Amino acid sequence: MNSRIFLIGFMGSGKSTLGSKLAYRIGYDFIDMDRLIEETAELSIPAIFSEHGEEVFRKWESDILHELCHREKVVIATGGGAPCHSTLMDVMNSHGTTVYIRLSPEELKSRLIRSRTERPLIKGKSEEELIEYINKLLEQREDYYNKASMVVNGINLQSEELARQLLDS
Ligand code: S3P
C-alpha cells in the first residue's frame, strides 16, 4: 500500500470520518488538513476566510499539502477545494494514492444541511441556493476529482472495504 493516502471529494462527503477510521484500521497516522491549517494559523476556517480571504487560505492549503507529501504512513483528509487549485491534484497523484469519495449533489446537500461544521462557502444559503451551488461547483471540480487513482461510491462506504480496495490496487 502507498505510504500516503489522500481522501478527496466535495464538502460533506465524509473524508474526515472515513479517514480517521481507515487510518486506525491500516495503522497509519490520520491528518485532517483543515484542522492542521486551523492549528497552524491559530484561527478557525471561517475566521481565516473572513480575516484573510479565500486566496490566503488557498496559499496556506497549498503550503501544508506540500509539507505533508514528505510524511510516511499517513491518511490525509483534504479540504473539498484543495485538489482544484495550484496543481495540487497532480502533486497528490505523484506522492501517493488519491481516493475520490463520490456522492450525488442531492446526497451532498442533505449531508451539508445536517452538518454542524461551519463552512464559509455555503454559509447563509437557502436549500434552493445550496443545490444550485453544489451542482455548479461539483461540475467544475469533478474535472480534478476524476483524476484520482480510485473513485469510490460514498454511500455506506466502510473503512474495511476501502482498506481492502487499497490493498488490491
Ligand atoms: C472548502 C472545503 C472545506 C474547507 C473550506 C473550503 C471547499 O473543507 O477546506 O471551507 O473549498 O470546498 P471540507 O471539504 O472538509 O468541508
Short mmCIF file of C-alpha atoms and ligand atoms in Angstrom, two decimals:
data_model
loop_
_atom_site.label_atom_id
_atom_site.label_comp_id
_atom_site.label_asym_id
_atom_site.label_seq_id
_atom_site.Cartn_x
_atom_site.Cartn_y
_atom_site.Cartn_z
CA MET A 1 0.00 0.00 0.00
CA ASN A 2 1.20 3.50 -0.77
CA SER A 3 2.65 5.42 2.20
CA ARG A 4 0.29 8.36 1.60
CA ILE A 5 -3.45 8.06 1.04
CA PHE A 6 -5.23 11.30 0.12
CA LEU A 7 -9.01 11.36 0.51
CA ILE A 8 -10.61 13.91 -1.78
CA GLY A 9 -14.16 14.97 -2.53
CA PHE A 10 -16.77 17.64 -2.11
CA MET A 11 -17.61 19.25 1.25
CA GLY A 12 -19.74 16.85 3.26
CA SER A 13 -18.58 13.69 1.50
CA GLY A 14 -17.25 12.16 4.72
CA LYS A 15 -13.48 12.42 4.14
CA SER A 16 -12.63 13.12 7.80
CA THR A 17 -14.88 10.48 9.36
CA LEU A 18 -13.81 7.80 6.92
CA GLY A 19 -10.17 8.91 7.00
CA SER A 20 -9.76 8.52 10.75
CA LYS A 21 -11.36 5.05 10.68
CA LEU A 22 -9.27 4.00 7.70
CA ALA A 23 -6.04 5.22 9.31
CA TYR A 24 -6.79 3.30 12.50
CA ARG A 25 -7.55 0.16 10.54
CA ILE A 26 -4.34 0.19 8.47
CA GLY A 27 -2.07 1.54 11.25
CA TYR A 28 -1.35 4.89 9.58
CA ASP A 29 -1.47 8.37 11.16
CA PHE A 30 -4.54 10.43 10.35
CA ILE A 31 -4.26 14.08 9.33
CA ASP A 32 -7.19 16.37 8.71
CA MET A 33 -5.77 19.20 6.60
CA ASP A 34 -8.35 21.76 7.67
CA ARG A 35 -7.66 21.07 11.36
CA LEU A 36 -3.91 21.35 10.71
CA ILE A 37 -4.38 24.69 8.95
CA GLU A 38 -6.51 25.89 11.87
CA GLU A 39 -3.89 24.81 14.43
CA THR A 40 -1.06 26.39 12.47
CA ALA A 41 -2.92 29.67 11.92
CA GLU A 42 -4.50 29.60 15.40
CA LEU A 43 -7.74 30.59 13.68
CA SER A 44 -10.85 28.68 12.62
CA ILE A 45 -11.52 28.17 8.89
CA PRO A 46 -14.40 30.72 8.93
CA ALA A 47 -12.11 33.23 10.67
CA ILE A 48 -9.34 32.62 8.12
CA PHE A 49 -11.82 33.32 5.30
CA SER A 50 -13.23 36.44 6.93
CA GLU A 51 -9.94 37.90 8.21
CA HIS A 52 -7.56 36.91 5.40
CA GLY A 53 -9.77 35.91 2.46
CA GLU A 54 -10.02 32.77 0.37
CA GLU A 55 -6.84 33.44 -1.61
CA VAL A 56 -4.70 33.37 1.52
CA PHE A 57 -6.49 30.21 2.70
CA ARG A 58 -5.65 28.53 -0.64
CA LYS A 59 -1.99 29.53 -0.29
CA TRP A 60 -1.80 28.01 3.21
CA GLU A 61 -3.63 24.93 1.97
CA SER A 62 -1.05 24.51 -0.78
CA ASP A 63 1.91 25.03 1.59
CA ILE A 64 0.60 22.47 4.08
CA LEU A 65 -0.17 19.93 1.41
CA HIS A 66 3.36 20.17 0.01
CA GLU A 67 4.74 19.60 3.54
CA LEU A 68 2.51 16.58 4.04
CA CYS A 69 3.93 14.97 0.92
CA HIS A 70 7.06 14.18 2.97
CA ARG A 71 5.20 12.29 5.72
CA GLU A 72 5.16 8.50 5.77
CA LYS A 73 2.24 6.20 6.52
CA VAL A 74 -0.47 8.82 6.59
CA VAL A 75 -4.12 9.07 5.61
CA ILE A 76 -4.87 12.71 4.76
CA ALA A 77 -8.39 14.15 4.58
CA THR A 78 -8.11 17.15 2.27
CA GLY A 79 -10.45 20.15 2.09
CA GLY A 80 -13.01 19.95 -0.72
CA GLY A 81 -11.32 22.66 -2.77
CA ALA A 82 -7.71 21.52 -2.32
CA PRO A 83 -7.41 19.31 -5.43
CA CYS A 84 -8.77 22.09 -7.65
CA HIS A 85 -6.03 24.73 -7.49
CA SER A 86 -2.24 25.19 -7.73
CA THR A 87 -1.76 21.80 -9.46
CA LEU A 88 -2.37 20.12 -6.10
CA MET A 89 -4.18 17.18 -7.70
CA ASP A 90 -1.04 16.36 -9.71
CA VAL A 91 1.12 16.86 -6.62
CA MET A 92 -1.02 14.39 -4.65
CA ASN A 93 -1.06 11.89 -7.50
CA SER A 94 2.71 11.94 -7.70
CA HIS A 95 3.16 11.46 -3.95
CA GLY A 96 0.50 8.92 -3.06
CA THR A 97 -2.81 7.24 -3.78
CA THR A 98 -5.77 9.60 -4.21
CA VAL A 99 -9.27 8.37 -3.43
CA TYR A 100 -12.28 10.35 -4.64
CA ILE A 101 -15.32 9.77 -2.43
CA ARG A 102 -18.17 10.40 -4.84
CA LEU A 103 -21.72 11.35 -3.84
CA SER A 104 -24.61 12.83 -5.79
CA PRO A 105 -25.46 16.54 -5.42
CA GLU A 106 -28.72 15.61 -3.60
CA GLU A 107 -26.89 13.41 -1.11
CA LEU A 108 -24.26 16.11 -0.54
CA LYS A 109 -26.99 18.68 0.00
CA SER A 110 -28.75 16.67 2.68
CA ARG A 111 -25.47 15.89 4.44
CA LEU A 112 -24.43 19.55 4.37
CA ILE A 113 -27.79 20.64 5.77
CA ARG A 114 -27.38 18.15 8.65
CA SER A 115 -23.72 19.01 9.28
CA ARG A 116 -22.74 21.23 12.19
CA THR A 117 -19.43 22.29 10.65
CA GLU A 118 -19.45 25.94 9.65
CA ARG A 119 -18.40 26.24 6.00
CA PRO A 120 -17.82 29.78 4.72
CA LEU A 121 -18.52 28.92 1.07
CA ILE A 122 -22.09 27.82 1.77
CA LYS A 123 -22.96 29.92 4.80
CA GLY A 124 -26.41 31.50 4.67
CA LYS A 125 -27.57 29.68 1.53
CA SER A 126 -31.17 28.53 1.29
CA GLU A 127 -31.80 24.89 0.27
CA GLU A 128 -32.53 26.01 -3.26
CA GLU A 129 -29.39 28.12 -3.49
CA LEU A 130 -27.37 25.29 -1.98
CA ILE A 131 -28.35 22.66 -4.53
CA GLU A 132 -27.71 25.10 -7.35
CA TYR A 133 -24.29 25.93 -5.90
CA ILE A 134 -23.38 22.26 -5.41
CA ASN A 135 -24.43 21.37 -8.96
CA LYS A 136 -22.34 24.16 -10.45
CA LEU A 137 -19.25 23.73 -8.28
CA LEU A 138 -19.25 19.94 -8.42
CA GLU A 139 -19.36 20.01 -12.19
CA GLN A 140 -16.22 22.18 -12.24
CA ARG A 141 -14.48 20.24 -9.50
CA GLU A 142 -15.12 16.82 -10.97
CA ASP A 143 -12.58 17.60 -13.71
CA TYR A 144 -10.00 17.46 -10.91
CA TYR A 145 -11.58 14.83 -8.64
CA ASN A 146 -11.85 12.39 -11.55
CA LYS A 147 -8.08 12.37 -11.92
CA ALA A 148 -7.96 10.32 -8.68
CA SER A 149 -6.25 6.93 -8.57
CA MET A 150 -9.52 5.45 -7.26
CA VAL A 151 -13.13 6.60 -7.34
CA VAL A 152 -15.40 5.10 -4.68
CA ASN A 153 -19.11 5.39 -4.01
CA GLY A 154 -19.53 7.35 -0.76
CA ILE A 155 -22.87 5.81 0.19
CA ASN A 156 -22.46 3.33 3.05
CA LEU A 157 -18.74 3.25 2.44
CA GLN A 158 -16.96 1.32 5.19
CA SER A 159 -13.29 1.74 6.09
CA GLU A 160 -12.84 -2.04 5.94
CA GLU A 161 -13.99 -2.15 2.31
CA LEU A 162 -11.82 0.82 1.38
CA ALA A 163 -8.76 -0.75 3.07
CA ARG A 164 -9.39 -3.92 1.06
CA GLN A 165 -9.63 -1.97 -2.20
CA LEU A 166 -6.43 -0.11 -1.40
CA LEU A 167 -4.60 -3.36 -0.73
CA ASP A 168 -5.82 -4.78 -4.06
CA SER A 169 -4.88 -1.66 -6.03
C1 S3P B 1 -13.73 24.01 1.22
C2 S3P B 1 -13.99 22.88 1.97
C3 S3P B 1 -13.77 22.84 3.41
C4 S3P B 1 -12.68 23.84 3.83
C5 S3P B 1 -13.01 25.20 3.32
C6 S3P B 1 -13.15 25.25 1.80
C7 S3P B 1 -14.00 23.97 -0.25
O1 S3P B 1 -13.39 21.52 3.81
O2 S3P B 1 -11.43 23.42 3.35
O3 S3P B 1 -14.19 25.60 3.95
O4 S3P B 1 -13.47 24.81 -0.99
O5 S3P B 1 -14.73 23.05 -0.68
P1 S3P B 1 -14.40 20.25 3.80
O6 S3P B 1 -14.36 19.65 2.43
O7 S3P B 1 -13.81 19.34 4.82
O8 S3P B 1 -15.75 20.77 4.17
#
